[in-house]
Coordinates of C-alpha atoms in Angstrom, one line a residue:
M6 CA 58.0 70.9 60.7
N7 CA 59.5 69.2 56.9
M8 CA 61.6 70.2 55.3
T9 CA 63.9 68.9 52.7
L10 CA 67.1 68.3 52.9
A11 CA 68.6 70.3 49.4
P12 CA 71.0 73.1 48.8
Y13 CA 70.4 76.1 49.9
T14 CA 71.7 79.7 47.9
L15 CA 73.2 82.6 51.3
P16 CA 72.4 86.5 49.7
S17 CA 76.0 86.1 49.1
G18 CA 76.4 83.5 46.3
F19 CA 77.7 80.9 48.4
V20 CA 76.2 77.7 47.6
L21 CA 75.2 76.2 51.0
P22 CA 75.6 71.4 50.0
S23 CA 72.4 69.6 51.9
I24 CA 73.5 68.5 54.7
H25 CA 73.8 71.2 56.3
S26 CA 70.0 71.6 56.1
G27 CA 70.3 67.9 58.4
P28 CA 70.5 68.8 62.7
P29 CA 72.6 65.8 63.6
F30 CA 74.8 67.6 61.3
F31 CA 75.1 70.3 63.3
T32 CA 75.9 67.7 66.5
Q33 CA 79.0 66.2 66.8
Q34 CA 78.3 62.5 66.6
P35 CA 78.9 59.7 69.4
N36 CA 79.2 57.7 67.0
P37 CA 83.1 57.2 65.5
N38 CA 82.4 56.4 61.9
S39 CA 79.7 59.2 61.8
R40 CA 81.8 61.4 63.0
K41 CA 84.7 61.3 60.8
I42 CA 81.7 61.4 57.7
A43 CA 80.6 64.7 58.9
T44 CA 84.0 66.4 60.6
D45 CA 85.0 66.0 56.4
N46 CA 81.9 67.3 55.6
W47 CA 81.6 70.2 57.9
T48 CA 86.1 70.7 56.9
R49 CA 85.5 70.5 53.2
L50 CA 82.1 73.4 54.3
L51 CA 85.1 75.5 55.7
L52 CA 87.3 75.8 53.5
S53 CA 85.0 76.9 50.8
Y54 CA 83.3 79.1 52.2
A55 CA 86.7 80.8 53.3
R56 CA 88.2 80.5 49.7
H57 CA 84.7 82.5 48.9
K58 CA 85.2 84.4 50.8
K59 CA 88.6 85.2 51.8
L60 CA 88.9 84.5 55.0
F61 CA 91.5 83.3 56.6
V62 CA 90.7 83.1 60.3
L63 CA 88.5 81.2 62.4
R64 CA 87.9 80.6 66.0
A65 CA 85.7 78.1 68.2
E66 CA 83.9 81.3 70.2
D67 CA 82.8 83.1 66.6
V68 CA 79.4 80.1 67.6
D69 CA 78.4 82.3 70.0
V70 CA 79.4 85.6 68.5
P71 CA 76.1 87.7 66.8
N72 CA 77.0 88.4 63.0
C73 CA 80.2 87.9 63.0
E74 CA 81.1 86.3 59.3
W75 CA 80.6 83.2 59.8
E76 CA 77.3 83.0 61.0
E77 CA 76.3 82.2 58.3
V78 CA 77.6 78.3 57.7
L79 CA 78.2 78.1 61.2
S80 CA 74.3 78.2 62.3
N81 CA 71.2 77.0 59.7
P82 CA 68.3 79.1 61.3
R83 CA 66.0 78.2 58.1
I84 CA 66.2 74.6 60.8
G85 CA 66.6 76.8 64.6
R86 CA 70.5 75.3 65.1
K87 CA 73.9 75.8 64.9
I88 CA 76.7 74.9 66.3
R89 CA 78.2 74.8 69.2
A90 CA 82.1 75.8 70.1
A91 CA 83.5 72.5 71.3
H92 CA 82.1 70.8 68.1
L93 CA 83.8 73.3 66.2
A94 CA 86.9 73.3 68.3
A95 CA 87.1 69.6 67.6
I96 CA 87.1 69.6 64.0
L97 CA 89.7 72.3 64.0
A98 CA 92.0 70.4 65.3
H99 CA 91.4 67.6 62.6
M100 CA 91.8 70.2 59.8
V101 CA 95.3 70.7 61.7
T102 CA 95.9 67.4 62.2
S103 CA 95.8 67.1 58.8
G104 CA 97.6 69.4 57.5
Q105 CA 94.1 72.3 57.0
A106 CA 95.1 74.6 59.2
V107 CA 97.3 75.7 61.6
Y108 CA 97.2 76.6 65.2
D109 CA 97.2 81.0 65.3
P110 CA 98.9 82.1 67.2
P111 CA 101.1 79.0 68.3
N112 CA 100.4 77.7 71.8
Q113 CA 96.5 77.7 71.7
T114 CA 93.7 75.3 70.4
S115 CA 91.0 77.3 69.9
A116 CA 92.0 79.7 66.9
V117 CA 93.2 78.9 63.4
L118 CA 94.5 80.1 60.6
L119 CA 92.6 78.1 57.7
Y120 CA 94.6 77.1 54.5
W121 CA 92.0 77.4 52.1
R122 CA 94.2 77.2 49.1
S123 CA 97.7 75.1 50.7
P124 CA 101.7 76.9 51.2
E125 CA 102.7 75.8 47.7
E126 CA 100.1 76.7 45.6
W127 CA 99.7 80.0 48.2
A128 CA 103.8 80.2 46.7
Q129 CA 102.8 79.8 42.7
V130 CA 100.2 82.2 43.5
L131 CA 102.6 84.7 44.5
H132 CA 105.2 83.3 43.0
D133 CA 102.6 84.8 39.3
W134 CA 102.0 87.7 40.7
A135 CA 105.9 88.9 41.8
S136 CA 106.1 88.3 38.2
S137 CA 103.2 89.1 36.6
T138 CA 103.8 92.7 38.1
G139 CA 106.9 92.8 37.4
Q140 CA 109.2 92.6 41.0
L141 CA 111.0 89.6 39.8
N142 CA 114.9 90.8 41.1
T143 CA 112.9 94.1 43.4
I144 CA 113.4 93.3 47.2
M145 CA 109.7 94.1 48.5
T146 CA 108.5 93.5 52.2
F147 CA 105.8 92.0 53.0
Y148 CA 103.6 94.4 54.3
E149 CA 103.7 95.6 50.9
I150 CA 102.4 92.5 49.6
V151 CA 100.1 91.6 51.6
E152 CA 98.9 95.9 50.7
P153 CA 99.3 96.5 48.3
P154 CA 97.3 100.0 46.2
V155 CA 96.1 97.7 43.7
P156 CA 94.2 94.4 45.1
S157 CA 95.5 91.7 44.6
P158 CA 94.5 88.1 45.0
L159 CA 97.6 88.7 48.5
S160 CA 95.9 90.9 49.4
G161 CA 95.2 90.6 53.5
L162 CA 97.0 87.2 53.2
P163 CA 98.1 86.9 56.8
F164 CA 102.0 86.8 58.0
P165 CA 102.4 83.3 58.4
I166 CA 100.8 82.2 55.0
L167 CA 102.8 84.5 53.2
R168 CA 105.7 83.5 55.5
K169 CA 105.2 79.5 54.4
A170 CA 104.9 80.5 51.0
I171 CA 108.1 82.5 51.1
T172 CA 109.1 79.4 51.9
V173 CA 108.4 77.5 49.3
L174 CA 109.7 79.5 47.7
T175 CA 112.9 80.1 49.2
K176 CA 113.6 76.2 49.2
S177 CA 112.9 76.7 44.7
N178 CA 115.3 78.8 44.2
R179 CA 112.3 81.4 43.4
A180 CA 112.6 83.4 46.6
Q181 CA 114.8 84.7 49.3
I182 CA 114.2 86.4 52.7
I183 CA 115.8 89.5 52.6
A184 CA 115.6 91.5 56.1
V185 CA 115.1 95.0 55.8
A186 CA 113.9 98.1 57.9
D187 CA 111.3 97.0 58.9
G188 CA 111.2 93.8 58.8
E189 CA 111.2 91.1 56.9
G190 CA 110.9 91.7 53.2
V191 CA 111.7 89.2 49.9
R192 CA 113.2 89.5 46.3
F193 CA 111.3 87.3 44.4
L194 CA 113.7 85.0 41.6
S195 CA 113.2 83.3 38.2
G196 CA 114.4 80.1 39.0
Q197 CA 112.2 77.9 38.2
P198 CA 110.5 74.9 40.1
G199 CA 113.2 71.9 41.4
R200 CA 115.6 73.5 40.3

């Protein structure tokens, strides 16, 4: 089968880059320079796909889970290729090392939380949301933030990422952690970053 390398639009509307049509992309490259280029391309692809689909968790074993939420990016049925779990684990390790993901739960190396927004970016989204919804100086539980009655950009945000974003806000005097009856809460303050 002779297939040209071209971007491909998935049914979800996500556009796969042309490199995704190349069989070598799905193979862990032995040459360090080629491996770095491929790993960087995989990293960009996984983060942009995660952002498009609002996915936060990726596991190396997802490559072998039929119909998983990552299937359309981890494989390419048009060329009969899919990434192997060990290759994906190496990419995840690179993402953790470069600060674009964190192992979750800690003390294992097969599942990560993806930072398609950095904790600093999430902190700004969080503070903007608190300001625009009138939540300043109100104590809210973490659960109320990630499971709001009206969907928000924070809906479904994993607690570890939320906690990092709140930590960023506390360092800039724009939030404070409050102990509440059923866990952790936060009070958003109107302080400005850097003050």
